Amino acid sequence: MAQVNPGEMKMPKLISIEEHCLTTDIRAAWTASSIGQEGTGGFDRGEIEERLDDLGPRRLALMDESGVDIQVLSVTTPGLNNLAPEESVNLARRTNDLLAATIAKYPSRFQGFAVLPTAAPTDASSELERSVTQLGLAGAMLYGRARDKNIDHADFRLIFKTAAMLGVPLYLHPQIPQRGVREVYYSGFGDQVDTAFATFALGWHYEAGIQFVRLLLAGVFDDHPDLQIVLGHWGEVVLFYLERLSALARVAKLRRPVIDYIRENLYVTPSGMWNQSYLQRTLEIVGPERILFSSDYPYQYRPGAQGRSFIEQAVLSPEQKEMFAHANWERLTRAARHR
């Protein structure tokens, strides 16, 4: 019998955890809002818009083409963060009900992150609990600041308490920096370049990384040692400046070294950035137990199953490839799946 090279073993399952969608109700609310998407609406037009809207056969066909077995669905940025409290509460319930109905229709292909009405923090906590315990969603996606309040603001502490109590992860997704920050750091090159600079080129990633560090400095992980946060794009800059961030311990009243928070409260995912050197840097810091797979659909979708090829070509043992592809996610969401 011919022997199989372990490095060529096929992965039995690929779960991709940052895979976006959008509803016509949310799109209409953004349009009617004085804040809305803050200039990023152009990212969601044309073919991208069609793929965001579809939760059926066309999405499934592209998943098959990509070699993705399961998508974890989530509303694209900025979620409901910029909407009024009452409106966002109603939209969150309707959207999460839709996600649950989609998962029920295709139970072997979809899971989901709840979208929360962050502008109404008490309702957001209740909606997180309802989404997990009644709808079977895996956790929630947050989008950094809510208007002018950073995610570590006291108003949002109940959301983190609830997530920790439920044992479910919170995905901290980028949002465009505040207007004042954009005007100082990301302007002066024309509207199109300024927006790109403030979002996918750099601004998104510093913004999300800073929000995570704020949680650390504010003591959220000290209050909830088991709370688990997911950062995309290989850790949103945080991992690559860990040596400098660790120096915060000289002045901040932290209960643990910075590296311990990173290794005990953070999971990292590529968001469609198929870079082997970034993977190796991430492995050096958090280890193979804390990496999750994601393709950032539909924004980073490319034909040819590049994500699956990325894992297959990675310098990982067969067991570690399984962990990256699906086993880490299944372990992380065990509490939600066994309710």
Short mmCIF file of C-alpha atoms in Angstrom, two decimals, residues 87-202:
data_model
loop_
_atom_site.label_atom_id
_atom_site.label_comp_id
_atom_site.label_asym_id
_atom_site.label_seq_id
_atom_site.Cartn_x
_atom_site.Cartn_y
_atom_site.Cartn_z
CA GLU A 87 -33.62 51.62 15.91
CA SER A 88 -30.54 49.49 16.52
CA VAL A 89 -32.36 47.28 19.05
CA ASN A 90 -35.10 46.44 16.55
CA LEU A 91 -32.64 45.88 13.73
CA ALA A 92 -30.47 43.61 15.86
CA ARG A 93 -33.38 41.34 16.72
CA ARG A 94 -34.56 41.10 13.11
CA THR A 95 -31.06 40.52 11.77
CA ASN A 96 -30.15 37.86 14.31
CA ASP A 97 -33.46 36.11 13.66
CA LEU A 98 -32.56 36.11 9.96
CA LEU A 99 -29.11 34.67 10.68
CA ALA A 100 -30.69 31.93 12.81
CA ALA A 101 -33.22 31.13 10.09
CA THR A 102 -30.43 30.92 7.49
CA ILE A 103 -28.44 28.58 9.70
CA ALA A 104 -31.54 26.43 10.26
CA LYS A 105 -32.00 26.20 6.50
CA TYR A 106 -28.35 25.23 5.90
CA PRO A 107 -27.22 23.78 9.25
CA SER A 108 -24.15 22.05 7.84
CA ARG A 109 -22.90 25.16 6.02
CA PHE A 110 -23.48 28.19 8.25
CA GLN A 111 -22.92 29.41 11.79
CA GLY A 112 -23.21 33.00 12.95
CA PHE A 113 -22.03 35.91 15.06
CA ALA A 114 -24.80 38.09 16.50
CA VAL A 115 -24.93 41.77 15.66
CA LEU A 116 -25.55 43.89 18.76
CA PRO A 117 -27.29 47.25 19.33
CA THR A 118 -24.18 48.75 20.91
CA ALA A 119 -25.79 52.18 21.29
CA ALA A 120 -28.16 50.55 23.82
CA PRO A 121 -25.70 48.59 25.99
CA THR A 122 -28.21 46.94 28.33
CA ASP A 123 -30.27 45.78 25.36
CA ALA A 124 -27.06 44.67 23.64
CA SER A 125 -26.24 42.41 26.55
CA SER A 126 -29.75 40.95 26.53
CA GLU A 127 -29.59 40.44 22.77
CA LEU A 128 -26.26 38.66 23.07
CA GLU A 129 -27.77 36.28 25.63
CA ARG A 130 -30.87 35.72 23.50
CA SER A 131 -28.80 35.15 20.37
CA VAL A 132 -26.66 32.52 22.06
CA THR A 133 -29.15 30.74 24.29
CA GLN A 134 -32.25 30.90 22.06
CA LEU A 135 -30.95 31.30 18.51
CA GLY A 136 -27.80 29.18 18.79
CA LEU A 137 -25.36 31.82 17.52
CA ALA A 138 -21.70 31.37 18.37
CA GLY A 139 -20.96 34.76 19.93
CA ALA A 140 -21.04 38.32 18.62
CA MET A 141 -19.12 40.68 16.40
CA LEU A 142 -18.20 44.10 17.76
CA TYR A 143 -17.01 46.99 15.62
CA GLY A 144 -14.79 48.96 17.97
CA ARG A 145 -16.05 52.35 19.04
CA ALA A 146 -19.76 53.20 19.12
CA ARG A 147 -19.94 56.75 17.81
CA ASP A 148 -17.59 58.69 20.12
CA LYS A 149 -17.25 56.01 22.81
CA ASN A 150 -14.37 53.56 22.73
CA ILE A 151 -15.19 49.92 23.34
CA ASP A 152 -13.71 49.97 26.86
CA HIS A 153 -16.22 52.64 27.97
CA ALA A 154 -18.07 51.76 31.17
CA ASP A 155 -21.35 51.61 29.22
CA PHE A 156 -20.19 48.45 27.43
CA ARG A 157 -18.88 46.49 30.40
CA LEU A 158 -22.08 44.46 30.68
CA ILE A 159 -21.55 43.10 27.14
CA PHE A 160 -18.17 41.67 28.14
CA LYS A 161 -19.56 40.32 31.39
CA THR A 162 -22.34 38.55 29.50
CA ALA A 163 -19.96 37.07 26.92
CA ALA A 164 -17.72 35.75 29.68
CA MET A 165 -20.70 34.31 31.56
CA LEU A 166 -21.94 32.56 28.40
CA GLY A 167 -18.45 31.38 27.48
CA VAL A 168 -18.65 32.74 23.92
CA PRO A 169 -16.12 34.77 21.90
CA LEU A 170 -16.43 38.35 20.75
CA TYR A 171 -14.89 39.22 17.38
CA LEU A 172 -13.45 42.75 17.45
CA HIS A 173 -13.74 43.96 13.85
CA PRO A 174 -12.22 47.17 12.46
CA GLN A 175 -14.19 50.35 11.96
CA ILE A 176 -13.01 53.58 10.39
CA PRO A 177 -11.32 55.91 12.92
CA GLN A 178 -13.22 58.90 14.27
CA ARG A 179 -13.50 61.97 12.08
CA GLY A 180 -11.03 64.00 14.13
CA VAL A 181 -8.41 61.26 13.83
CA ARG A 182 -9.03 60.96 10.10
CA GLU A 183 -8.64 64.68 9.58
CA VAL A 184 -5.30 64.77 11.37
CA TYR A 185 -3.70 61.52 10.15
CA TYR A 186 -5.51 60.26 7.08
CA SER A 187 -6.37 63.32 4.98
CA GLY A 188 -4.82 65.49 2.32
CA PHE A 189 -4.62 63.11 -0.63
CA GLY A 190 -8.10 63.32 -2.13
CA ASP A 191 -11.32 61.65 -0.96
CA GLN A 192 -10.67 58.23 -2.48
CA VAL A 193 -7.10 57.92 -1.20
CA ASP A 194 -7.98 59.40 2.20
CA THR A 195 -10.75 56.82 2.68
CA ALA A 196 -8.53 53.94 1.61
CA PHE A 197 -5.73 55.17 3.90
CA ALA A 198 -8.14 55.42 6.85
CA THR A 199 -9.60 51.96 6.25
CA PHE A 200 -8.15 48.93 4.49
CA ALA A 201 -4.67 50.36 3.85
CA LEU A 202 -3.87 51.10 7.50
#
